[in-house]
PDB file of C-alpha atoms in Angstrom:
ATOM      1  CA  MET A   1      10.336 -33.452  42.437  1.00 89.00           C
ATOM      2  CA  GLY A   2      13.182 -35.997  43.577  1.00 96.00           C
ATOM      3  CA  ARG A   3      14.855 -37.141  46.666  1.00 98.00           C
ATOM      4  CA  VAL A   4      18.762 -37.081  48.159  1.00 98.00           C
ATOM      5  CA  LEU A   5      20.002 -40.668  47.545  1.00 98.00           C
ATOM      6  CA  SER A   6      23.623 -40.069  48.670  1.00 98.00           C
ATOM      7  CA  LEU A   7      25.762 -37.265  50.085  1.00 98.00           C
ATOM      8  CA  HIS A   8      29.554 -37.017  49.859  1.00 98.00           C
ATOM      9  CA  VAL A   9      32.421 -34.652  51.236  1.00 98.00           C
ATOM     10  CA  GLY A  10      35.981 -34.536  49.366  1.00 95.00           C
ATOM     11  CA  ASP A  11      37.937 -33.921  52.649  1.00 90.00           C
ATOM     12  CA  ARG A  12      40.995 -35.377  50.921  1.00 90.00           C
ATOM     13  CA  PRO A  13      42.404 -35.792  47.431  1.00 90.00           C
ATOM     14  CA  GLY A  14      40.918 -38.362  45.190  1.00 89.00           C
ATOM     15  CA  LEU A  15      37.912 -40.334  44.150  1.00 92.00           C
ATOM     16  CA  PRO A  16      35.313 -41.213  45.592  1.00 95.00           C
ATOM     17  CA  LYS A  17      34.606 -38.560  47.856  1.00 96.00           C
ATOM     18  CA  THR A  18      33.587 -39.810  51.364  1.00 97.00           C
ATOM     19  CA  ARG A  19      29.769 -40.506  51.948  1.00 98.00           C
ATOM     20  CA  THR A  20      28.086 -38.870  54.776  1.00 98.00           C
ATOM     21  CA  GLU A  21      24.816 -38.472  56.616  1.00 97.00           C
ATOM     22  CA  GLU A  22      23.976 -34.821  55.905  1.00 98.00           C
ATOM     23  CA  LEU A  23      26.216 -31.660  54.252  1.00 98.00           C
ATOM     24  CA  GLN A  24      26.305 -28.066  55.686  1.00 98.00           C
ATOM     25  CA  LEU A  25      26.054 -25.829  52.743  1.00 98.00           C
ATOM     26  CA  ILE A  26      27.024 -22.342  53.187  1.00 98.00           C
ATOM     27  CA  ALA A  27      25.984 -19.391  50.900  1.00 98.00           C
ATOM     28  CA  GLY A  28      28.993 -18.357  48.392  1.00 97.00           C
ATOM     29  CA  TYR A  29      31.497 -20.973  49.980  1.00 98.00           C
ATOM     30  CA  GLY A  30      30.458 -24.455  49.105  1.00 98.00           C
ATOM     31  CA  VAL A  31      29.972 -27.452  51.154  1.00 98.00           C
ATOM     32  CA  ALA A  32      31.717 -27.095  54.689  1.00 98.00           C
ATOM     33  CA  GLY A  33      34.946 -29.413  54.904  1.00 97.00           C
ATOM     34  CA  ASP A  34      34.942 -29.916  51.093  1.00 97.00           C
ATOM     35  CA  ARG A  35      38.536 -29.443  49.576  1.00 94.00           C
ATOM     36  CA  HIS A  36      36.566 -27.373  46.776  1.00 93.00           C
ATOM     37  CA  ALA A  37      34.852 -25.084  49.050  1.00 96.00           C
ATOM     38  CA  GLY A  38      35.878 -21.482  48.867  1.00 96.00           C
ATOM     39  CA  GLY A  39      37.210 -21.414  45.555  1.00 96.00           C
ATOM     40  CA  ASP A  40      35.063 -20.511  42.622  1.00 96.00           C
ATOM     41  CA  PRO A  41      31.231 -20.140  43.844  1.00 97.00           C
ATOM     42  CA  GLY A  42      29.513 -20.907  40.644  1.00 96.00           C
ATOM     43  CA  ARG A  43      31.400 -24.469  41.041  1.00 96.00           C
ATOM     44  CA  ALA A  44      30.957 -24.693  44.994  1.00 96.00           C
ATOM     45  CA  VAL A  45      28.966 -27.844  44.518  1.00 98.00           C
ATOM     46  CA  LEU A  46      28.627 -30.839  42.397  1.00 98.00           C
ATOM     47  CA  VAL A  47      25.188 -32.349  41.868  1.00 98.00           C
ATOM     48  CA  ALA A  48      24.593 -35.470  39.662  1.00 98.00           C
ATOM     49  CA  GLY A  49      21.698 -37.691  38.801  1.00 98.00           C
ATOM     50  CA  VAL A  50      21.458 -41.606  39.883  1.00 98.00           C
ATOM     51  CA  GLY A  51      21.060 -41.765  35.553  1.00 98.00           C
ATOM     52  CA  SER A  52      24.764 -41.188  35.232  1.00 97.00           C
ATOM     53  CA  TYR A  53      25.794 -44.419  37.351  1.00 98.00           C
ATOM     54  CA  ARG A  54      22.970 -46.371  35.732  1.00 98.00           C
ATOM     55  CA  HIS A  55      24.474 -45.267  32.476  1.00 97.00           C
ATOM     56  CA  ALA A  56      28.148 -46.221  33.729  1.00 97.00           C
ATOM     57  CA  LEU A  57      26.738 -50.014  34.679  1.00 98.00           C
ATOM     58  CA  GLY A  58      24.755 -50.169  31.251  1.00 98.00           C
ATOM     59  CA  ALA A  59      28.743 -49.977  29.997  1.00 97.00           C
ATOM     60  CA  GLY A  60      29.830 -52.346  32.595  1.00 98.00           C
ATOM     61  CA  ILE A  61      31.293 -50.161  34.715  1.00 97.00           C
ATOM     62  CA  GLU A  62      30.192 -50.353  38.299  1.00 97.00           C
ATOM     63  CA  LEU A  63      31.087 -47.314  40.285  1.00 97.00           C
ATOM     64  CA  PRO A  64      30.071 -46.716  44.061  1.00 97.00           C
ATOM     65  CA  TYR A  65      28.111 -43.348  45.093  1.00 98.00           C
ATOM     66  CA  GLY A  66      30.794 -40.609  45.096  1.00 97.00           C
ATOM     67  CA  ALA A  67      33.326 -42.091  42.500  1.00 97.00           C
ATOM     68  CA  LEU A  68      32.017 -39.227  40.008  1.00 97.00           C
ATOM     69  CA  GLY A  69      33.077 -36.401  42.498  1.00 96.00           C
ATOM     70  CA  GLU A  70      29.504 -35.197  43.032  1.00 97.00           C
ATOM     71  CA  ASN A  71      28.482 -33.785  46.616  1.00 98.00           C
ATOM     72  CA  LEU A  72      24.930 -34.558  46.207  1.00 98.00           C
ATOM     73  CA  LEU A  73      23.323 -37.486  44.306  1.00 98.00           C
ATOM     74  CA  LEU A  74      19.663 -37.238  43.618  1.00 98.00           C
ATOM     75  CA  ASP A  75      17.081 -39.376  41.517  1.00 97.00           C
ATOM     76  CA  LEU A  76      16.359 -36.744  38.828  1.00 97.00           C
ATOM     77  CA  ASP A  77      18.818 -35.395  36.026  1.00 97.00           C
ATOM     78  CA  PRO A  78      20.008 -32.096  37.019  1.00 98.00           C
ATOM     79  CA  HIS A  79      21.416 -31.630  33.053  1.00 97.00           C
ATOM     80  CA  ALA A  80      17.839 -30.711  32.370  1.00 95.00           C
ATOM     81  CA  TRP A  81      17.826 -28.110  34.720  1.00 97.00           C
ATOM     82  CA  VAL A  82      20.960 -25.678  34.353  1.00 97.00           C
ATOM     83  CA  GLY A  83      19.970 -22.338  34.914  1.00 96.00           C
ATOM     84  CA  TRP A  84      17.085 -23.168  37.400  1.00 97.00           C
ATOM     85  CA  ARG A  85      17.084 -23.049  41.245  1.00 98.00           C
ATOM     86  CA  LEU A  86      17.093 -26.383  43.367  1.00 98.00           C
ATOM     87  CA  GLU A  87      16.044 -26.333  46.657  1.00 98.00           C
ATOM     88  CA  VAL A  88      17.189 -29.324  48.765  1.00 98.00           C
ATOM     89  CA  GLY A  89      16.880 -29.653  52.605  1.00 97.00           C
ATOM     90  CA  GLU A  90      17.446 -26.193  54.147  1.00 98.00           C
ATOM     91  CA  ALA A  91      19.381 -25.124  51.261  1.00 98.00           C
ATOM     92  CA  LEU A  92      18.723 -23.334  47.734  1.00 98.00           C
ATOM     93  CA  LEU A  93      21.380 -23.868  45.055  1.00 98.00           C
ATOM     94  CA  GLU A  94      21.294 -22.167  41.649  1.00 98.00           C
ATOM     95  CA  LEU A  95      22.220 -24.818  38.645  1.00 98.00           C
ATOM     96  CA  VAL A  96      24.939 -22.953  37.265  1.00 97.00           C
ATOM     97  CA  ALA A  97      26.770 -25.445  34.348  1.00 97.00           C
ATOM     98  CA  VAL A  98      27.530 -28.827  33.223  1.00 97.00           C
ATOM     99  CA  CYS A  99      30.452 -30.279  34.908  1.00 95.00           C
ATOM    100  CA  THR A 100      33.351 -30.919  32.688  1.00 87.00           C
ATOM    101  CA  VAL A 101      34.649 -34.675  32.682  1.00 83.00           C
ATOM    102  CA  CYS A 102      38.352 -34.422  34.440  1.00 82.00           C
ATOM    103  CA  ALA A 103      41.085 -36.730  34.207  1.00 84.00           C
ATOM    104  CA  ALA A 104      40.598 -38.356  37.789  1.00 86.00           C
ATOM    105  CA  LEU A 105      37.697 -40.311  35.885  1.00 92.00           C
ATOM    106  CA  THR A 106      40.256 -42.199  33.800  1.00 92.00           C
ATOM    107  CA  ARG A 107      41.867 -43.692  37.186  1.00 92.00           C
ATOM    108  CA  LEU A 108      38.383 -45.604  37.919  1.00 94.00           C
ATOM    109  CA  ASP A 109      38.183 -46.482  34.196  1.00 95.00           C
ATOM    110  CA  PRO A 110      39.302 -45.333  30.880  1.00 96.00           C
ATOM    111  CA  ARG A 111      36.168 -45.176  29.381  1.00 96.00           C
ATOM    112  CA  LEU A 112      34.324 -42.792  31.782  1.00 95.00           C
ATOM    113  CA  PRO A 113      35.363 -39.516  30.270  1.00 94.00           C
ATOM    114  CA  ARG A 114      33.844 -40.362  26.957  1.00 94.00           C
ATOM    115  CA  LEU A 115      31.207 -42.133  28.406  1.00 95.00           C
ATOM    116  CA  LEU A 116      29.624 -39.525  30.891  1.00 96.00           C
ATOM    117  CA  TYR A 117      31.045 -36.604  28.529  1.00 94.00           C
ATOM    118  CA  GLN A 118      28.110 -33.791  29.107  1.00 93.00           C
ATOM    119  CA  GLY A 119      26.580 -36.220  31.568  1.00 95.00           C
ATOM    120  CA  ARG A 120      28.685 -36.601  35.109  1.00 96.00           C
ATOM    121  CA  GLY A 121      26.911 -33.841  37.103  1.00 97.00           C
ATOM    122  CA  VAL A 122      25.999 -30.055  37.296  1.00 98.00           C
ATOM    123  CA  TYR A 123      27.896 -27.404  39.288  1.00 98.00           C
ATOM    124  CA  ALA A 124      25.862 -25.248  41.579  1.00 98.00           C
ATOM    125  CA  ARG A 125      26.121 -22.145  43.429  1.00 98.00           C
ATOM    126  CA  VAL A 126      24.776 -21.954  47.160  1.00 98.00           C
ATOM    127  CA  LEU A 127      22.325 -19.491  47.430  1.00 98.00           C
ATOM    128  CA  ARG A 128      20.877 -20.140  50.479  1.00 98.00           C
ATOM    129  CA  GLY A 129      23.155 -22.263  53.214  1.00 98.00           C
ATOM    130  CA  GLY A 130      21.579 -25.028  55.450  1.00 98.00           C
ATOM    131  CA  VAL A 131      21.756 -28.558  56.449  1.00 98.00           C
ATOM    132  CA  VAL A 132      20.805 -31.207  53.644  1.00 98.00           C
ATOM    133  CA  ARG A 133      20.436 -34.905  54.644  1.00 98.00           C
ATOM    134  CA  LEU A 134      19.718 -38.342  53.410  1.00 98.00           C
ATOM    135  CA  ALA A 135      16.354 -38.709  51.592  1.00 97.00           C
ATOM    136  CA  ASP A 136      15.464 -34.835  51.643  1.00 98.00           C
ATOM    137  CA  VAL A 137      13.325 -33.825  48.934  1.00 98.00           C
ATOM    138  CA  ALA A 138      14.783 -31.721  45.963  1.00 98.00           C
ATOM    139  CA  GLN A 139      12.662 -29.626  44.242  1.00 98.00           C
ATOM    140  CA  ILE A 140      13.592 -27.782  40.706  1.00 98.00           C
ATOM    141  CA  LEU A 141      12.298 -24.112  40.990  1.00 97.00           C
ATOM    142  CA  PRO A 142      12.343 -21.783  38.016  1.00 94.00           C
ATOM    143  CA  PRO A 143      14.536 -18.782  37.617  1.00 87.00           C
ATOM    144  CA  THR A 144      13.098 -15.474  39.343  1.00 81.00           C
ATOM    145  CA  ALA A 145      12.357 -12.750  36.855  1.00 78.00           C
ATOM    146  CA  GLU A 146      15.469 -11.126  37.783  1.00 75.00           C
ATOM    147  CA  GLU A 147      17.521 -14.243  36.923  1.00 66.00           C
ATOM    148  CA  TYR A 148      15.496 -15.034  33.653  1.00 63.00           C
ATOM    149  CA  ASP A 149      16.151 -11.654  32.433  1.00 66.00           C
ATOM    150  CA  ALA A 150      19.703 -11.679  33.193  1.00 63.00           C
ATOM    151  CA  GLN A 151      20.003 -14.901  31.435  1.00 60.00           C
ATOM    152  CA  ALA A 152      18.285 -13.404  28.458  1.00 61.00           C
ATOM    153  CA  ILE A 153      20.729 -10.457  28.078  1.00 64.00           C
ATOM    154  CA  GLY A 154      23.614 -12.761  28.847  1.00 61.00           C
ATOM    155  CA  GLU A 155      22.856 -14.812  25.616  1.00 58.00           C
ATOM    156  CA  GLY A 156      21.726 -11.712  23.873  1.00 53.00           C
ATOM    157  CA  SER A 157      25.308 -10.601  23.967  1.00 45.00           C
ATOM    158  CA  ARG A 158      27.063 -13.934  22.487  1.00 42.00           C
TER     159      ARG A 158
END
């Protein structure tokens, strides 16, 4: 179990995303007001862990929260839970895939893409919408039996 440390909405191009006190998450859509909402539902929300910022700081790169493009910053590592669900505030998310590192990070520091490769954050799909606020509890939940079976079938077909 963890907590929400920071919330961000990308209402304009560029990084860092704008800090906010709460987010409205919409099922199948994403973060209300975010420029990425309404696109690929499996990439609707970016969830990052504070460990990514600590890793960058350890390399001498100090970044403000929101600089990685995340919507939710948690005090737990979402990378360990891909395929699981995340209940946070009123919302329920499915942690879908590790976020790719994009060229936008090089504008902050050219070392970031290599430094945070496979460690920037995790894309999530909004299963149940609702409000998420600072300091809300974030709880990892295992996949349902149906989700687990679907994942096993998908892995077996590779």
